[in-house]
Coordinates of C-alpha atoms in Angstrom, one line a residue:
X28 CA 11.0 49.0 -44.9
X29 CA 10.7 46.0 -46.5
X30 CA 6.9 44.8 -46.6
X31 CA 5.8 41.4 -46.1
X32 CA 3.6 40.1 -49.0
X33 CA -0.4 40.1 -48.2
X34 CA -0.2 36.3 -48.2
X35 CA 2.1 36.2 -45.0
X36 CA -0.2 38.9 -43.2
X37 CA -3.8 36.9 -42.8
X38 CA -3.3 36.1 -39.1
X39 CA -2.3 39.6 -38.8
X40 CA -4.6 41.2 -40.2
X41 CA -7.9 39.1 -38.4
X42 CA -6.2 40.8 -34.9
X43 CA -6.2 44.3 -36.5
X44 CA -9.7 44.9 -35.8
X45 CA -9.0 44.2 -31.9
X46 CA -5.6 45.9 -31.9
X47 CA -8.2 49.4 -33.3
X48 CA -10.4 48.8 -30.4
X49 CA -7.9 48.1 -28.0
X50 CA -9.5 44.3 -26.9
X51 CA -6.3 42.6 -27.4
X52 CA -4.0 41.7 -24.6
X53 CA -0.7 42.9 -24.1
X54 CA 1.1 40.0 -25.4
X55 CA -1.2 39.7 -28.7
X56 CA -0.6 44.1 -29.2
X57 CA 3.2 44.0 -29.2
X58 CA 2.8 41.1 -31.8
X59 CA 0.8 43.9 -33.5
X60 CA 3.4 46.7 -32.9
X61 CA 6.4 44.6 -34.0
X62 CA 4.7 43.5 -37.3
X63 CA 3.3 46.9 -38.2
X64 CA 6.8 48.3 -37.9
X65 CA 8.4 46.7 -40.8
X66 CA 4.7 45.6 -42.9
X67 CA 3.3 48.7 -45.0
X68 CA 0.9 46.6 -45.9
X69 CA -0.3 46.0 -42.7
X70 CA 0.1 49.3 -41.5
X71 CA -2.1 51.2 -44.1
X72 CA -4.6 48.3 -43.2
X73 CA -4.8 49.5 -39.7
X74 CA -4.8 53.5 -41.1
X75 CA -7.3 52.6 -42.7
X76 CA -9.2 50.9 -39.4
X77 CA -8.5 53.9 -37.7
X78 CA -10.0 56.4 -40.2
X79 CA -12.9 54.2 -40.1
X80 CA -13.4 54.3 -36.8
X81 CA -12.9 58.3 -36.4
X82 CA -15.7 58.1 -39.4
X83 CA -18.2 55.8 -37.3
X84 CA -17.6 58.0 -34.1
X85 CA -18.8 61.2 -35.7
X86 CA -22.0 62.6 -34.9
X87 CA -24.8 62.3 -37.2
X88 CA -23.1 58.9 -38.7
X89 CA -25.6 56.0 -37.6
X90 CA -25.8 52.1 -38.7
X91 CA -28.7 50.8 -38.1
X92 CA -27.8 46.7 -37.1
X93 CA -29.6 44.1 -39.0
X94 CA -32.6 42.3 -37.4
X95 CA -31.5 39.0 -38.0
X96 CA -27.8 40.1 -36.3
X97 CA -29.8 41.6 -33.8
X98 CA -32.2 38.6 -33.4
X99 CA -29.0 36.7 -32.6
X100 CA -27.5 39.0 -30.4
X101 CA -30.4 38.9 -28.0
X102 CA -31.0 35.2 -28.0
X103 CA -27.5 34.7 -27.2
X104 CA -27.7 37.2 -24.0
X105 CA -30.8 35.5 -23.3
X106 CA -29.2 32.2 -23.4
X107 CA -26.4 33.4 -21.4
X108 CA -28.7 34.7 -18.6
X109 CA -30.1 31.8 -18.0
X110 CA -26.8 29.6 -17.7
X111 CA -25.9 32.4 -15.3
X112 CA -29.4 31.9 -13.4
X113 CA -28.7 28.3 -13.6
X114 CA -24.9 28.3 -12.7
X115 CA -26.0 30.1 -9.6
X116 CA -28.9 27.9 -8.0
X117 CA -26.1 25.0 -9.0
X118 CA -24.2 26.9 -6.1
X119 CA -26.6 27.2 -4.0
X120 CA -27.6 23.8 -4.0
X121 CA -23.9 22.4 -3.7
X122 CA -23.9 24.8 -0.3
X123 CA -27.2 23.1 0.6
X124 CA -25.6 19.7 0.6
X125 CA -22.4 20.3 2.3
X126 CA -24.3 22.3 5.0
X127 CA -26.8 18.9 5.3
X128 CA -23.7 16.6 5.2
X129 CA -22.0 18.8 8.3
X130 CA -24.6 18.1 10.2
X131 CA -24.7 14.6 9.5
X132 CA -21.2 14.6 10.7
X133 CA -22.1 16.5 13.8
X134 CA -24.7 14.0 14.6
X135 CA -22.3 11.1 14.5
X136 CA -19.3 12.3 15.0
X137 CA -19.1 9.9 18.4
X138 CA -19.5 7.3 16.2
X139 CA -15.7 7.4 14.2
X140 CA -17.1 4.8 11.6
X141 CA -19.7 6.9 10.6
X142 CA -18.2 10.1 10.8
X143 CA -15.3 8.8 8.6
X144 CA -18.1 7.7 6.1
X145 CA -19.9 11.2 6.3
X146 CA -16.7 12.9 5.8
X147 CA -15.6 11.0 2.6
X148 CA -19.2 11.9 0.9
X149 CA -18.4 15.2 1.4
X150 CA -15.0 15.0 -0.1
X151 CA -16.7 12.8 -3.4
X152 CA -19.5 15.2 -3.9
X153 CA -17.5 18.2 -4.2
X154 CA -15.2 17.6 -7.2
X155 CA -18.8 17.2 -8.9
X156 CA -20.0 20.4 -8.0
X157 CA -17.3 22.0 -9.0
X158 CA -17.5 19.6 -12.8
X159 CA -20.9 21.2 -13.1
X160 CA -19.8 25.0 -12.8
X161 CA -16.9 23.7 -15.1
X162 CA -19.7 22.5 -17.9
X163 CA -20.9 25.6 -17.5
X164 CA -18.3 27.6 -18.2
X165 CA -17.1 25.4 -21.2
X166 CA -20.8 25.9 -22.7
X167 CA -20.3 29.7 -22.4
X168 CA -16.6 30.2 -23.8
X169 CA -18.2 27.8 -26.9
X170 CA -21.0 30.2 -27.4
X171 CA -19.2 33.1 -26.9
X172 CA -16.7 32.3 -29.7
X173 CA -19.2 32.1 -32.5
X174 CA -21.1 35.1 -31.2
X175 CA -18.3 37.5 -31.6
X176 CA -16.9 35.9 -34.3
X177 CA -13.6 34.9 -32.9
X178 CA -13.3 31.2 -33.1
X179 CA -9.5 31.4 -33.8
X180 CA -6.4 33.3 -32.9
X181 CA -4.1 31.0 -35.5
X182 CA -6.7 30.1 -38.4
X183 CA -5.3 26.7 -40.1
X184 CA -5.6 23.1 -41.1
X185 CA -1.8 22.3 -40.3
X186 CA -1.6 21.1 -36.5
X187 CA 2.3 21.8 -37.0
X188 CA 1.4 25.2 -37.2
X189 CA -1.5 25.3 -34.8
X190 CA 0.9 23.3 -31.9
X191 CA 4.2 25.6 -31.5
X192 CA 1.8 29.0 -31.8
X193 CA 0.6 28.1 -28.7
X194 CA 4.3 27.9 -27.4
X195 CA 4.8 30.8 -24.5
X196 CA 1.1 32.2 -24.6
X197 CA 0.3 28.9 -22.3
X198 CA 2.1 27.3 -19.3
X199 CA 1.6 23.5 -21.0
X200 CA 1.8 21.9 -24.5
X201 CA -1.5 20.9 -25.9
X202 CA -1.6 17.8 -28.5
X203 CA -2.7 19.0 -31.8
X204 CA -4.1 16.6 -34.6
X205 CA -5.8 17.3 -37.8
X206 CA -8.6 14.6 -37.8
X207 CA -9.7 15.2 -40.9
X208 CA -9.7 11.9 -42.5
X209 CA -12.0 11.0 -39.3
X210 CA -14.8 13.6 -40.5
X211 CA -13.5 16.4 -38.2
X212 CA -11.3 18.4 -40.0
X213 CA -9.0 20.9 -37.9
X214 CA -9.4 24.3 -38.0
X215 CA -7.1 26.2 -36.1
X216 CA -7.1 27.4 -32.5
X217 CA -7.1 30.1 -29.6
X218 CA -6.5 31.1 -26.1
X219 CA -9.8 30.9 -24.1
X220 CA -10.3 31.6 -20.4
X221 CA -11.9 28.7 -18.1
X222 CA -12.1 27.5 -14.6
X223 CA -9.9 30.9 -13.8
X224 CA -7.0 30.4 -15.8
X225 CA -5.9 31.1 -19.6
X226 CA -6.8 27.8 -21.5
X227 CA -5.8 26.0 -24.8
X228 CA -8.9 25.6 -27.5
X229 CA -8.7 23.8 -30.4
X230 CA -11.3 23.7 -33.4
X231 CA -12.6 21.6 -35.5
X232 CA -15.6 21.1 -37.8
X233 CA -18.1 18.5 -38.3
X234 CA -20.2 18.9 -41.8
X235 CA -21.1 22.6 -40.8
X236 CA -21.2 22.5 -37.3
X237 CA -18.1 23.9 -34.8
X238 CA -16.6 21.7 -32.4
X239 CA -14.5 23.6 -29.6
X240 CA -12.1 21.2 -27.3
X241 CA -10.8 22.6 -24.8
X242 CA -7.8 21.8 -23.0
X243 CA -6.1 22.5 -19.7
X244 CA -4.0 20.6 -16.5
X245 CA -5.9 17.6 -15.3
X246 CA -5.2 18.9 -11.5
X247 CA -7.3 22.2 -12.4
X248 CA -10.3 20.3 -12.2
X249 CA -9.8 17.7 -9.7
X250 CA -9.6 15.0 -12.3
X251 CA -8.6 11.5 -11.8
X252 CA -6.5 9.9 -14.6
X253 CA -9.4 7.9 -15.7
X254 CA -12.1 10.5 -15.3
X255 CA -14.6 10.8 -18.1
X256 CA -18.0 12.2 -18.6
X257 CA -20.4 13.1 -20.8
X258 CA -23.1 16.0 -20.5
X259 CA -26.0 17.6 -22.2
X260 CA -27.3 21.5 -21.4
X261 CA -29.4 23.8 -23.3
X262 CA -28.7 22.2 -26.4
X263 CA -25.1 21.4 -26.4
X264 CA -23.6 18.3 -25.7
X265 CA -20.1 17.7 -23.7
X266 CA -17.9 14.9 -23.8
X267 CA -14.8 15.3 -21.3
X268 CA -11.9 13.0 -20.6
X269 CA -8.1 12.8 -19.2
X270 CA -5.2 12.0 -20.8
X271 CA -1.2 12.6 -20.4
X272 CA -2.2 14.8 -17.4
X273 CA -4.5 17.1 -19.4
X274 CA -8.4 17.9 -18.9
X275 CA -9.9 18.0 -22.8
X276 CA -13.5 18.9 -23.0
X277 CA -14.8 18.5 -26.3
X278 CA -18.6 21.0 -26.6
X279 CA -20.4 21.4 -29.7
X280 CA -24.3 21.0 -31.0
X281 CA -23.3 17.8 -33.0
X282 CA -24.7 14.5 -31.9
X283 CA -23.1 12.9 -28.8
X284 CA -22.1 9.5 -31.0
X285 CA -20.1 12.2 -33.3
X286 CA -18.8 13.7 -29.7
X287 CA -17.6 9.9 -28.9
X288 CA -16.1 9.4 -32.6
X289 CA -13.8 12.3 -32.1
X290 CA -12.7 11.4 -28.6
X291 CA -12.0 8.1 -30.0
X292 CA -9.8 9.3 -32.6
X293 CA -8.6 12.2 -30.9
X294 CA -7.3 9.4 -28.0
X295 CA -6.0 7.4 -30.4
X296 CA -4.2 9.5 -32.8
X297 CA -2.5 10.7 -29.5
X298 CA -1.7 8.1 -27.2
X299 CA 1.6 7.4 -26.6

C-alpha cells in the first residue's frame, strides 16, 4: 500500500467523522472506501474514530456539553421552530387567497373579461408564495450549516478546484469565482438540499461573517430571466437573482449593501 502524504488527505479526513457515524451519503462513503483502501494514513485515522466511538458508547463514560455549546444549540432549535411556525401560517395564507380568488372567479366567470383578469392574479400570486417558502428554506440550510459545523464539502480558496468537484454530484455546472479582491474571499463549497432537490452552495466570507449562495435551475423556482429580489427574516438578509438559466440566492447576516456588492461582482465576474 502506498499511502498518500497527510497533505493530500484534508478533504478526506473532514468526511471521516460522518463516514464513523454513518451521515454520509452513498456517493460521498465509497469516496471514503476507495481512499481508505490504499491511504494508511487515513485508515488508522478512522481506527482511531472508531475506537473512540466504542469508548464514548460505554457505560459509565459521560461528557457533559458545554453551556455556551448548549446555549447555542437551543437558540438555534428555537430559531428553527419558529421559521417552521412561520413557514406554515405562510401556507395557510397562500391557501386563503387562492380560495378568495376562486370565488372571485366563480362570481364573474359570465363576465370572460373579468374572469380572464381573476385567473391571471391567481397565476401571478403563486410563483410568490412559493419564493416565500423558498426564502425560507434558504434561511434554514444557511443556519443549519454553521450549526453543525459543515459549511463545506471541498474546503478551498481555488474556484478551479471548487468548480469540477462539483462535476457528477449535481445535474448542472455552477460558476465559481474567488471574489476575493472584491472583499469576499471564497471559501470552498457543498451540496445542500433546497426546494426538493440536491443543490449547489458556494461560500464565501465577509470580514468574519459567512456568506452562503446557493445555486440551482432557474425553472425550479418559477423564475423569469430577469427576476430579482431582495429579503430580510429573522435577522438574515437575502439577495436573489437569475442568470445563464440559474437561480443564485446569496443569505448571510452581512448588511444588504454588502449583499448587493457581491451580486454585483459575482454578475460581473461571470457574465458572458
Amino acid at each position: 500500500m502506498n499511502p498518500a502524504a497527510p497533505t493530500q488527505c484534508t478533504k478526506m479526513e473532514l468526511m471521516l467523522h460522518g463516514f464513523v457515524d454513518g451521515e454520509l451519503d452513498a456517493a460521498h462513503s465509497l469516496q471514503i472506501e476507495q481512499h481508505i483502501a490504499n491511504c494508511s494514513h487515513c485508515l488508522r485515522k478512522m481506527e482511531g474514530l472508531q475506537a473512540l466511538k466504542q469508548l464514548v458508547g460505554q457505560k459509565g463514560v459521560q461528557w457533559r456539553t458545554p453551556d455556551h455549546v448548549r446555549a447555542q444549540v437551543l437558540e438555534s432549535i428555537s430559531r428553527e421552530a419558529a421559521m417552521q411556525t412561520r413557514s406554515a401560517a405562510l401556507v395557510h395564507e397562500r391557501d386563503e387567497k387562492r380560495f378568495s380568488i376562486l370565488g372571485f372567479i366563480k362570481q364573474w366567470m359570465f363576465v370572460p373579461s373579468l374572469a380572464a383578469l381573476a385567473a391571471s392574479l391567481l397565476l401571478v400570486m403563486t410563483p410568490m408564495s412559493d419564493r416565500s417558502t423558498i426564502g425560507d428554506e434558504v434561511i434554514s440550510g444557511h443556519i443549519r450549516s454553521l450549526l453543525v459545523d459543515h459549511l463545506t464539502d471541498v474546503a478551498t480558496s481555488d474556484q478551479h478546484t471548487v468548480k469540477p468537484w462539483f462535476n457528477g454530484k449535481i445535474d448542472f455546472s455552477p460558476p465559481v469565482v474567488d471574489l476575493a479582491r472584491e472583499g469576499f474571499p471564497l471559501e470552498g463549497g457543498r451540496i445542500d438540499y433546497i426546494s426538493g432537490r440536491v443543490v449547489a452552495a458556494l461560500v464565501y466570507k465577509r470580514h468574519s461573517h459567512v456568506i452562503n449562495v446557493f445555486v440551482w435551475p432557474a425553472a425550479v423556482g418559477g423564475e423569469t430571466a430577469t427576476w430579482r429580489a431582495t429579503a430580510s427574516r429573522d435577522g438574515y438578509n437575502m439577495d436573489s437573482w437569475v442568470a445563464g438559466g440559474l437561480t443564485f440566492c446569496a443569505v448571510s447576516d452581512v448588511s444588504t449593501d454588502d449583499l448587493a456588492r457581491l451580486r454585483v461582482a459575482f454578475s460581473s465576474r461571470t457574465a458572458k
